[in-house]
Coordinates of C-alpha atoms and ligand atoms in Angstrom, one line a residue:
X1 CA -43.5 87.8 97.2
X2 CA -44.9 84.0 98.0
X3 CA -41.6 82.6 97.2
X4 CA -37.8 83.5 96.6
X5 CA -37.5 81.4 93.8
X6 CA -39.6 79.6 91.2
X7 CA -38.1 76.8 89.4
X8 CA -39.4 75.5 86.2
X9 CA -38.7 72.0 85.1
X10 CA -37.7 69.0 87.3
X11 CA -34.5 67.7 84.8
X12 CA -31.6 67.8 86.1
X13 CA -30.7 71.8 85.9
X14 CA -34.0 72.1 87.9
X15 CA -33.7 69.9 90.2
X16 CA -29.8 70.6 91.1
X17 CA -31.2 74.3 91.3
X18 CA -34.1 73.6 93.6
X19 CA -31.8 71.2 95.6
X20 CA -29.2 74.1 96.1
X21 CA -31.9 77.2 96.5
X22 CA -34.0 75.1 99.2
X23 CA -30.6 74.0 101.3
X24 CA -30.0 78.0 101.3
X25 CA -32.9 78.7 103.1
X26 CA -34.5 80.0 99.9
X27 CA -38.3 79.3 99.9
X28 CA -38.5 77.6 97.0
X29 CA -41.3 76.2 94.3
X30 CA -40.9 74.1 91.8
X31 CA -43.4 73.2 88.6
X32 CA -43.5 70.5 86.3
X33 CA -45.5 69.4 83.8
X34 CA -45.2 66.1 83.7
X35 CA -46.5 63.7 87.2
X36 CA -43.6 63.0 88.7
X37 CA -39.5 63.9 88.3
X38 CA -38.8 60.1 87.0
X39 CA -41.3 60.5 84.0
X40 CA -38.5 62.7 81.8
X41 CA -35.2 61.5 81.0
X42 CA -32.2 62.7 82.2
X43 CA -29.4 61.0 80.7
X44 CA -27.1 58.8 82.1
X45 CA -23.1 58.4 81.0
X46 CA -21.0 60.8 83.1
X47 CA -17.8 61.0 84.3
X48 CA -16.3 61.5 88.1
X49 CA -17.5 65.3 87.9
X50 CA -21.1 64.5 88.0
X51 CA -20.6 62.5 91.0
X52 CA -19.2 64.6 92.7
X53 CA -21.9 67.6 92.0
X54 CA -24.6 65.1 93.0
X55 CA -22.1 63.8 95.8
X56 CA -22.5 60.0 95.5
X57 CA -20.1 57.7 95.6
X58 CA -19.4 55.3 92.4
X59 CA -19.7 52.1 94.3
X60 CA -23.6 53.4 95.6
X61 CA -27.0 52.6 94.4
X62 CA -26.8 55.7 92.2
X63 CA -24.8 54.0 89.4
X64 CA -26.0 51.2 87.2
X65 CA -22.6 50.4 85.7
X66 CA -19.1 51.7 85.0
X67 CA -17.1 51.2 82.0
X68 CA -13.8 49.8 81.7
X69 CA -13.5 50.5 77.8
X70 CA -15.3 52.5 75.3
X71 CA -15.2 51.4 71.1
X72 CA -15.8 53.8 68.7
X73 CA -16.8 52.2 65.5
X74 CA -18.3 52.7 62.5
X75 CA -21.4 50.4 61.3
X76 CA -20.8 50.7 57.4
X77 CA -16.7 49.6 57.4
X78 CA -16.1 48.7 60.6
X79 CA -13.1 50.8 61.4
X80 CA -12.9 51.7 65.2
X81 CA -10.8 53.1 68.1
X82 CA -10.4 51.0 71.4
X83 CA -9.9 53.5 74.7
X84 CA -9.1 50.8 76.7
X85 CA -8.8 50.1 80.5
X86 CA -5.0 51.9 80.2
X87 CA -6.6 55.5 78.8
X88 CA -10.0 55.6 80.0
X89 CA -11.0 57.9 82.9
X90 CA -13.5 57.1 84.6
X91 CA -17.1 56.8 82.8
X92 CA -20.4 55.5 84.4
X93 CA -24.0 55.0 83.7
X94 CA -26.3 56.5 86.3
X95 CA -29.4 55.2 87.7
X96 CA -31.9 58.3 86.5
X97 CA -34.6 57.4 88.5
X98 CA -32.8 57.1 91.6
X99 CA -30.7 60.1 90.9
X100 CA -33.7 62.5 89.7
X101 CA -35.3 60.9 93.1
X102 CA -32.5 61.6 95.7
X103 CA -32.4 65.4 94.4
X104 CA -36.2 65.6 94.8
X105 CA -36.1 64.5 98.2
X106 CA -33.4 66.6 99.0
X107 CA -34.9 69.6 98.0
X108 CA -38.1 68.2 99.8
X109 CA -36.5 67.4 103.3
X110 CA -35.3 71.4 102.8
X111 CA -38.5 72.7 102.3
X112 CA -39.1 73.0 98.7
X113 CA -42.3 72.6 97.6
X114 CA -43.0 70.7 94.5
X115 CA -46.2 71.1 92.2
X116 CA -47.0 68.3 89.3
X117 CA -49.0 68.4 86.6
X118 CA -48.2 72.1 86.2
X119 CA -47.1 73.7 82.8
X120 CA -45.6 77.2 82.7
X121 CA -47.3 79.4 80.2
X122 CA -45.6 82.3 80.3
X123 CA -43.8 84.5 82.9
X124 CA -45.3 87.6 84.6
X125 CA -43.8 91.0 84.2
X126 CA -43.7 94.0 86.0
X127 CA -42.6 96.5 83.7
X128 CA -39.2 95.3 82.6
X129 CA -38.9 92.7 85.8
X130 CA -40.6 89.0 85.6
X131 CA -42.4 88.5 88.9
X132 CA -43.5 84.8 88.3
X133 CA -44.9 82.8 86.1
X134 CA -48.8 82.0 84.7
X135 CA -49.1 78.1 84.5
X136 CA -51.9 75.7 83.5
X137 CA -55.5 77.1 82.6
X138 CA -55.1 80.4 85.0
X139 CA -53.0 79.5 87.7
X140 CA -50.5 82.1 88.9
X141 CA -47.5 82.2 91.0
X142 CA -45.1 84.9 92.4
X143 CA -41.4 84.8 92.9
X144 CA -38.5 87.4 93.1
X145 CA -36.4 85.4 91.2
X146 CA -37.8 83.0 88.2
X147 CA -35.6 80.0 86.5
X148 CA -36.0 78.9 83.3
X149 CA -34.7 75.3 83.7
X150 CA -37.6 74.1 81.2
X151 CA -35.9 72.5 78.5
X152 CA -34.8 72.7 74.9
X153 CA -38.4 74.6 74.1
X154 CA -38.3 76.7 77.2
X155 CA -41.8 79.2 77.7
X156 CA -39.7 80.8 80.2
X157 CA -37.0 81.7 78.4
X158 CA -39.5 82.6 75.4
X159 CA -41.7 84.4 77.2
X160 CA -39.0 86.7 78.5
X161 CA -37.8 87.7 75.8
X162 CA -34.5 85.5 75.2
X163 CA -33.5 84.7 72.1
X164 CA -31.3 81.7 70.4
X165 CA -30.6 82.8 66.8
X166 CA -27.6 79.7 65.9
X167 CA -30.5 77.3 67.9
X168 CA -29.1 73.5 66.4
X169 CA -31.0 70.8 67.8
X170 CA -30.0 67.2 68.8
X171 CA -32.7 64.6 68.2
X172 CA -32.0 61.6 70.5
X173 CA -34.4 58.3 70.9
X174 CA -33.6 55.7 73.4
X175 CA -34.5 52.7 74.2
X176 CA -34.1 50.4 77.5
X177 CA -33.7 46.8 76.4
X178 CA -33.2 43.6 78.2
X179 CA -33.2 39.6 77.1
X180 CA -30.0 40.8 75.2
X181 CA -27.2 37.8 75.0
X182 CA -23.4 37.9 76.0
X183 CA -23.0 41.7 76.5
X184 CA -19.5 42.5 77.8
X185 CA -20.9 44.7 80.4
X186 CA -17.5 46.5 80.9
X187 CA -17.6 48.4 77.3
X188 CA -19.6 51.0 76.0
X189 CA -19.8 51.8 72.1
X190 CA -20.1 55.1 70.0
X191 CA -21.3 53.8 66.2
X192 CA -21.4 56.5 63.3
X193 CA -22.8 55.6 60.0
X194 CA -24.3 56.6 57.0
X195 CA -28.0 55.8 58.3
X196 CA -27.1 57.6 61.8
X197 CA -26.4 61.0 60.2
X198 CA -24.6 63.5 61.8
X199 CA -24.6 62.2 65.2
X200 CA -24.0 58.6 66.7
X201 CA -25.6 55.7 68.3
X202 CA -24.8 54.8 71.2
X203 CA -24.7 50.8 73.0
X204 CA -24.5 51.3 76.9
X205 CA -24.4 47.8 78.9
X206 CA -26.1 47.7 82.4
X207 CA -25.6 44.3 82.5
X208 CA -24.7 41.1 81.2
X209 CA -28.3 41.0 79.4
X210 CA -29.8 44.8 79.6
X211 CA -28.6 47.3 77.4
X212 CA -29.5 51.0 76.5
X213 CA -29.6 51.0 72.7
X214 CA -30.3 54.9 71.7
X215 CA -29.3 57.3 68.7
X216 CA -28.7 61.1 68.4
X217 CA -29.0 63.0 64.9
X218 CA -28.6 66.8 63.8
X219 CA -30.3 67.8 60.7
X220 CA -28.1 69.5 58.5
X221 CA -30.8 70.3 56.2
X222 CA -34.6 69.0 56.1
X223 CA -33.8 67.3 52.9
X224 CA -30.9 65.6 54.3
X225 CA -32.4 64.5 57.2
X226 CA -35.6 63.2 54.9
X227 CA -33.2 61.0 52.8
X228 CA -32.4 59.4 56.6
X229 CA -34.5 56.8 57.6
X230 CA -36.4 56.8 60.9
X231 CA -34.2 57.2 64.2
X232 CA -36.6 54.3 65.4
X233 CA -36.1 52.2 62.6
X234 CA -32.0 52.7 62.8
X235 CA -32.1 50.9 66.7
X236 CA -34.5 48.3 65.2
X237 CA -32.5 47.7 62.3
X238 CA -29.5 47.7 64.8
X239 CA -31.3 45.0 67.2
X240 CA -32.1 42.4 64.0
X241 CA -28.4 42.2 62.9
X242 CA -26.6 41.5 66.1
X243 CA -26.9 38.3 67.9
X244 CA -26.4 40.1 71.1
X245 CA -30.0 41.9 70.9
X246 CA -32.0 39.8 68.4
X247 CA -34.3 38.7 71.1
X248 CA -34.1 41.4 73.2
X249 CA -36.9 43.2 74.7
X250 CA -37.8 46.9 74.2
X251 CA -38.8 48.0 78.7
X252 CA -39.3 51.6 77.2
X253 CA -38.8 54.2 74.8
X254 CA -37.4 57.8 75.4
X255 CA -36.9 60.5 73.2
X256 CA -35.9 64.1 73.7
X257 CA -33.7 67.2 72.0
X258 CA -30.9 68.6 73.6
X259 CA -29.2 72.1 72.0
X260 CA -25.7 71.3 70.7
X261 CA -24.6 75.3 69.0
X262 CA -22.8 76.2 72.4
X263 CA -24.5 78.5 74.9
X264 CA -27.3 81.3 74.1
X265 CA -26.4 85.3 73.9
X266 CA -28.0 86.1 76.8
X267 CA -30.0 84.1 79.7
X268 CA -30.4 86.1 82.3
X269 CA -32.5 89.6 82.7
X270 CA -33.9 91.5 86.0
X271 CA -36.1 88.9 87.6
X272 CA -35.3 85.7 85.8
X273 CA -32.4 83.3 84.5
X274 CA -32.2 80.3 82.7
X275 CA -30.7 76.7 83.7
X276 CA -29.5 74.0 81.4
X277 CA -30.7 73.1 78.0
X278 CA -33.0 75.8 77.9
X279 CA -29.4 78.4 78.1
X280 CA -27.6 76.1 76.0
X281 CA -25.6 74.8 78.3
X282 CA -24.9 71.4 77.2
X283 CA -21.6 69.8 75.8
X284 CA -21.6 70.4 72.1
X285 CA -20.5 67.6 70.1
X286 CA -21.5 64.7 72.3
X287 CA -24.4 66.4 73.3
X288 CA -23.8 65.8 77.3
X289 CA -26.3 67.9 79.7
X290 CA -25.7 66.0 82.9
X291 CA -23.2 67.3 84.8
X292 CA -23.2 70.9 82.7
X293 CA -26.8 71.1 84.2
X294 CA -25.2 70.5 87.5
X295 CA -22.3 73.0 87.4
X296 CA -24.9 75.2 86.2
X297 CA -27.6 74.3 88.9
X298 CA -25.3 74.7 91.6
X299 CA -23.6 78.3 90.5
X300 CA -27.4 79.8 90.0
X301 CA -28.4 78.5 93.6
X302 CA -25.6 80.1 94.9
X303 CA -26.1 83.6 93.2
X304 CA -29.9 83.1 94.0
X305 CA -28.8 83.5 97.3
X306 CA -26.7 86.6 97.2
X307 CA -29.8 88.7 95.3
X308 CA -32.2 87.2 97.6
X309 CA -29.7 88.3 100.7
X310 CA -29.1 91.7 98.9
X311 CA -32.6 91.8 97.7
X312 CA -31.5 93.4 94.3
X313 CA -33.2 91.5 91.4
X314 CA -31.9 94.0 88.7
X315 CA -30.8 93.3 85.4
X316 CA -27.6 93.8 86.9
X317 CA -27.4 91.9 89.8
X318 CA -29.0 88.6 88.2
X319 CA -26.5 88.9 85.2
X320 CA -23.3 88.3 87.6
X321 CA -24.6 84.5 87.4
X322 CA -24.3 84.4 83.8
X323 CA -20.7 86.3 84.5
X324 CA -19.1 84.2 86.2
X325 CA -21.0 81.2 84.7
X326 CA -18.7 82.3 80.9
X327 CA -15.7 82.5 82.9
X328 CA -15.9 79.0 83.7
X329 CA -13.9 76.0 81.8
X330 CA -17.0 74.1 81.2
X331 CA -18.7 77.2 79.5
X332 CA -15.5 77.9 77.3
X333 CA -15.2 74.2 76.4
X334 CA -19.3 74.3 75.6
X335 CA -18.8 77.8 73.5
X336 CA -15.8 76.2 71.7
X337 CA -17.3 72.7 70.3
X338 CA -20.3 74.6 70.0
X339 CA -18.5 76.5 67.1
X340 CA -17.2 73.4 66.0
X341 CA -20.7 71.7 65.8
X342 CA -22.4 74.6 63.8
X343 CA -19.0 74.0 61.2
X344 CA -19.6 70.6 60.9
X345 CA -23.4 70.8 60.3
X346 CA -23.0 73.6 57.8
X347 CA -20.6 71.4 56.4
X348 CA -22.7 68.4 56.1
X349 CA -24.8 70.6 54.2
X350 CA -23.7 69.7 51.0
X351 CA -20.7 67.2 51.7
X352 CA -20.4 63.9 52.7
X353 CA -19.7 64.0 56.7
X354 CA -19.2 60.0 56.6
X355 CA -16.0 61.1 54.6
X356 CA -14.9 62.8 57.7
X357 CA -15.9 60.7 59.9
X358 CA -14.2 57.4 58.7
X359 CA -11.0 59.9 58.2
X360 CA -11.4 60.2 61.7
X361 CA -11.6 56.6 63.2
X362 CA -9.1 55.4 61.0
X363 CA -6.3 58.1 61.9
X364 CA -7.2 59.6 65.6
X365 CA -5.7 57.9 68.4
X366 CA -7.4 56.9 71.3
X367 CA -5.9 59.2 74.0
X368 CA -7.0 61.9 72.2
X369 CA -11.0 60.3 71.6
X370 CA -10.4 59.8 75.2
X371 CA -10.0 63.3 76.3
X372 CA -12.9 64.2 73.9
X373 CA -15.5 62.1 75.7
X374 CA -14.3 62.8 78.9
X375 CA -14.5 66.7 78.2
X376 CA -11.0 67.3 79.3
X377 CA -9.2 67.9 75.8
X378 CA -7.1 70.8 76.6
X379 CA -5.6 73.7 74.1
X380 CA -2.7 71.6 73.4
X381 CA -5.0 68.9 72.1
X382 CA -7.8 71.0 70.2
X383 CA -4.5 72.2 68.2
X384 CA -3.4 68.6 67.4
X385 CA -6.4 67.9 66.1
X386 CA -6.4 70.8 63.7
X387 CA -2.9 70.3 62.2
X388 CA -3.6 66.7 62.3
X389 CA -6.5 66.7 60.7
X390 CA -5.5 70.3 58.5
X391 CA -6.8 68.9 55.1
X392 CA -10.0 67.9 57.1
X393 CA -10.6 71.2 58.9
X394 CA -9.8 72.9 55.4
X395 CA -12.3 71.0 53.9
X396 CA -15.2 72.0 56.7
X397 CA -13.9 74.8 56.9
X398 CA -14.3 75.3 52.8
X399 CA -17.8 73.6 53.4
X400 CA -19.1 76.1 56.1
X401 CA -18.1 78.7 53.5
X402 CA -19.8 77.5 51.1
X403 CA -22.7 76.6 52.6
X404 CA -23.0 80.3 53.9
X405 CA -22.9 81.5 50.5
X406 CA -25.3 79.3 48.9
X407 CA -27.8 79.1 51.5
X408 CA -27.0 82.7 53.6
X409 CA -27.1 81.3 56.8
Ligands
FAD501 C1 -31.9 60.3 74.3 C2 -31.0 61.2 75.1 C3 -29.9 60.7 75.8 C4 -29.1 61.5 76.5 N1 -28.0 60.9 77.1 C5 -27.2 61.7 77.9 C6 -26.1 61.1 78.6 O1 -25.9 59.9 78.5 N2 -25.3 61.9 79.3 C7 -25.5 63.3 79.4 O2 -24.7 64.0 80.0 N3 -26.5 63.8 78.7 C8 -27.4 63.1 78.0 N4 -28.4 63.7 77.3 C9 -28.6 65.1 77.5 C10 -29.3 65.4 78.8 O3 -30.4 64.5 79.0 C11 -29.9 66.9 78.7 O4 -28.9 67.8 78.3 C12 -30.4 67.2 80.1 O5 -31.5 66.4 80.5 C13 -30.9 68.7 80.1 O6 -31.5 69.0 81.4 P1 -32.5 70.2 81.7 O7 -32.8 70.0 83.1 O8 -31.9 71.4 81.2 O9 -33.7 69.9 80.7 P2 -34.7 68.6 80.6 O10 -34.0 67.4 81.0 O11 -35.2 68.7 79.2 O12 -35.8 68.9 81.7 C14 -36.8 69.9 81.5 C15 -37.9 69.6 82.4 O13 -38.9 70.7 82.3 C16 -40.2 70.1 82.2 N5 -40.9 71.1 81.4 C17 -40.8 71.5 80.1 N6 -41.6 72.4 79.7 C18 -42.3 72.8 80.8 C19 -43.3 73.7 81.1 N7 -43.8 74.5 80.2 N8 -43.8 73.8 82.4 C20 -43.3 73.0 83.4 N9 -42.3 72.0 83.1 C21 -41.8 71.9 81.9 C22 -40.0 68.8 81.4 O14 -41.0 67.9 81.6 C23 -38.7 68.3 82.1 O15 -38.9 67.6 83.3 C24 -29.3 62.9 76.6 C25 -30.4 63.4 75.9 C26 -31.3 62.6 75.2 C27 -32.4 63.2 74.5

């Protein structure tokens, strides 16, 4: 074969692959579609654990900002929780660019080869094993081991054979501003309300004056998500009625989907494996990828390595990956809110979720919001939440029903 590994998609499960697979000695290619690494997003608040996977230090060029508090408010009443300085773990805002860029050179300065401009079609099979991959008008290339670290609409994983049958999708629209006035760059805020929709907008400071202003939103149903104005139109509306960011200007615009139902049935098959949003691998309810992408990247390299070594690109042999990967604590926590997100969307169906949501800011207290956004809630803390929200989870739990029998989802 012309390479050990093919790696499609230069986000952050690609390129923590490719990083991993090249410093193994793998010979290793990676395509994208876009021109360079830094044209797609790659998401930016992360706790310690990302750091360490990408192994920079928080004081370094690599992060644009860390937060001291985080407020999680609602826009319609203005009911909110303060983590403050006392509770909160540590949560930072990355540099993408920089970050996207050190893993790219990385992987360069070990030999990876990088091709732009290059769209995977489809993966090549040899009776049941992929081979490769076809990309742009006719272009082919050969690998013993294929990754599928392509995204939310991954041809890899489509090609292949892999199916997502809970598939719930996360809209998100971002957008960089700066010329914004008296920002406390020290706090970060979560907003919920009823023109977000079942999701949240978020208010991250880089500075005194920049911010990054962006929303996420799951559609429940099309016609609730119809009755929703624009995502765009949300951030604008957002930006005319707060002082801080009336004048502000909009640098750029980024919008993307990220898979928030918990992790797909199967992603890996003789041949090929998926990486990252494409395998579902991405923190539920807050819809984190970063450093899930990373775990993720880093364990694949690592097996890559083993079937290269062994040779063995079974069915068998490439599924250990996926093994181990559902024995990990990041997997179990993705599988668990993952449930809870497909509850709370089939609830939203046909109830208010605003309801819920206000229920939550004004009663849960902010060592357990905490834990949530730091993805460290433990058993102990998933069960306080049930009993102390019990006429809550009965009522989404009632909702899911209900939805299942009127719709037959
Ligand atoms: C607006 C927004 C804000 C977010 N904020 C955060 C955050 O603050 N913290 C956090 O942890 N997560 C955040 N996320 C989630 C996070 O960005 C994703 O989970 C993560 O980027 C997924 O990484 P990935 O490598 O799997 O896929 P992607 O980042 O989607 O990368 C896929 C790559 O594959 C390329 N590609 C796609 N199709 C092809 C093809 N056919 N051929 C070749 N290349 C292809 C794409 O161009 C892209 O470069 C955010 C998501 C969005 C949309």
């Amino acid at each position: 074969m012309a390479y050990d590994v093919i790696v499609a998609g230069t986000g952050p499960a690609g390129l923590m692959t490719a990083e991993h697979t090249s410093k193994y000695g793998l010979k290793t290619l990676v395509l994208e579609k876009r021109k360079q690494v830094t044209d797609s997003l790659m998401g930016e608040l992360v706790t310690d654990k990302a750091l360490n996977f990408l192994r920079v230090k928080p004081d370094s060029e690599f992060i644009g900002n860390k937060f001291t508090s985080i407020i999680g408010e609602s826009l319609d009443t203005g009911a909110n929780i303060v983590v403050d300085r006392t509770l909160l773990g540590n949560s930072y805002l990355f540099d993408e660019d920089k970050c996207q860029e050190i893993m790219r050179d990385r992987a360069l300065s070990n030999g990876a080869e990088f091709r732009y401009k290059s769209r995977v079609k489809s993966v090549v099979k040899e009776g049941n094993s992929v081979v490769g991959v076809k990309y742009n008008q006719d272009e082919e290339a050969r690998a013993n081991l294929t990754v599928g670290a392509d995204g939310s609409f991954s041809r890899v994983s489509e090609t292949s054979g892999f199916t997502h049958p809970k598939w719930l999708l996360s809209y998100g629209y971002r957008f960089k501003l700066t010329n914004c006035k008296n920002i406390d760059p020290n706090t970060a805020y979560f907003y919920v309300g009823k023109n977000v929709g079942l999701g949240y907008l978020w208010l991250y400071p880089r500075s005194e004056s920049e911010i990054n202003l962006g929303i996420g939103r799951v559609p429940s149903t099309k016609t609730n998500w119809d009755k929703l104005p624009p995502m765009r139109d949300v951030l604008r509306n957002y930006m005319k009625t707060h002082p801080e960011t009336q004048d502000a200007k909009i640098e750029s615009v980024n919008a993307g989907v990220v898979p928030c139902s918990g992790i797909i049935p199967k992603f890996t098959d003789a041949g090929v494996a998926l990486c990252g949003n494409s395998a579902g691998q991405v923190s539920s309810i807050v819809g984190g990828g970063v450093t899930t992408c990373f775990h993720a990247g880093q364990l694949l390299a690592k097996h890559a390595k083993r079937i290269v070594d062994a040779g063995d690109f079974s069915e068998k042999s490439v599924r250990l990956y996926e093994k181990e990967y559902r024995k990990s604590k990041i997997a179990s926590n993705i599988t668990n809110t993952g449930k809870g997100m497909i509850a709370i969307s089939k609830y939203a169906m046909f109830n208010d979720h605003m309801e819920a949501a206000e229920i939550v800011l004004g009663q849960l207290d902010a060592d357990t919001l905490n834990k949530l956004i730091q993805g460290n809630a433990g058993v102990a803390t998933y069960m306080g939440l049930v009993s102390n929200f019990l006429p809550m989870v009965m009522k989404i739990g009632l909702g899911y029903t209900k939805a299942i029998a009127m719709s037959g989802l």
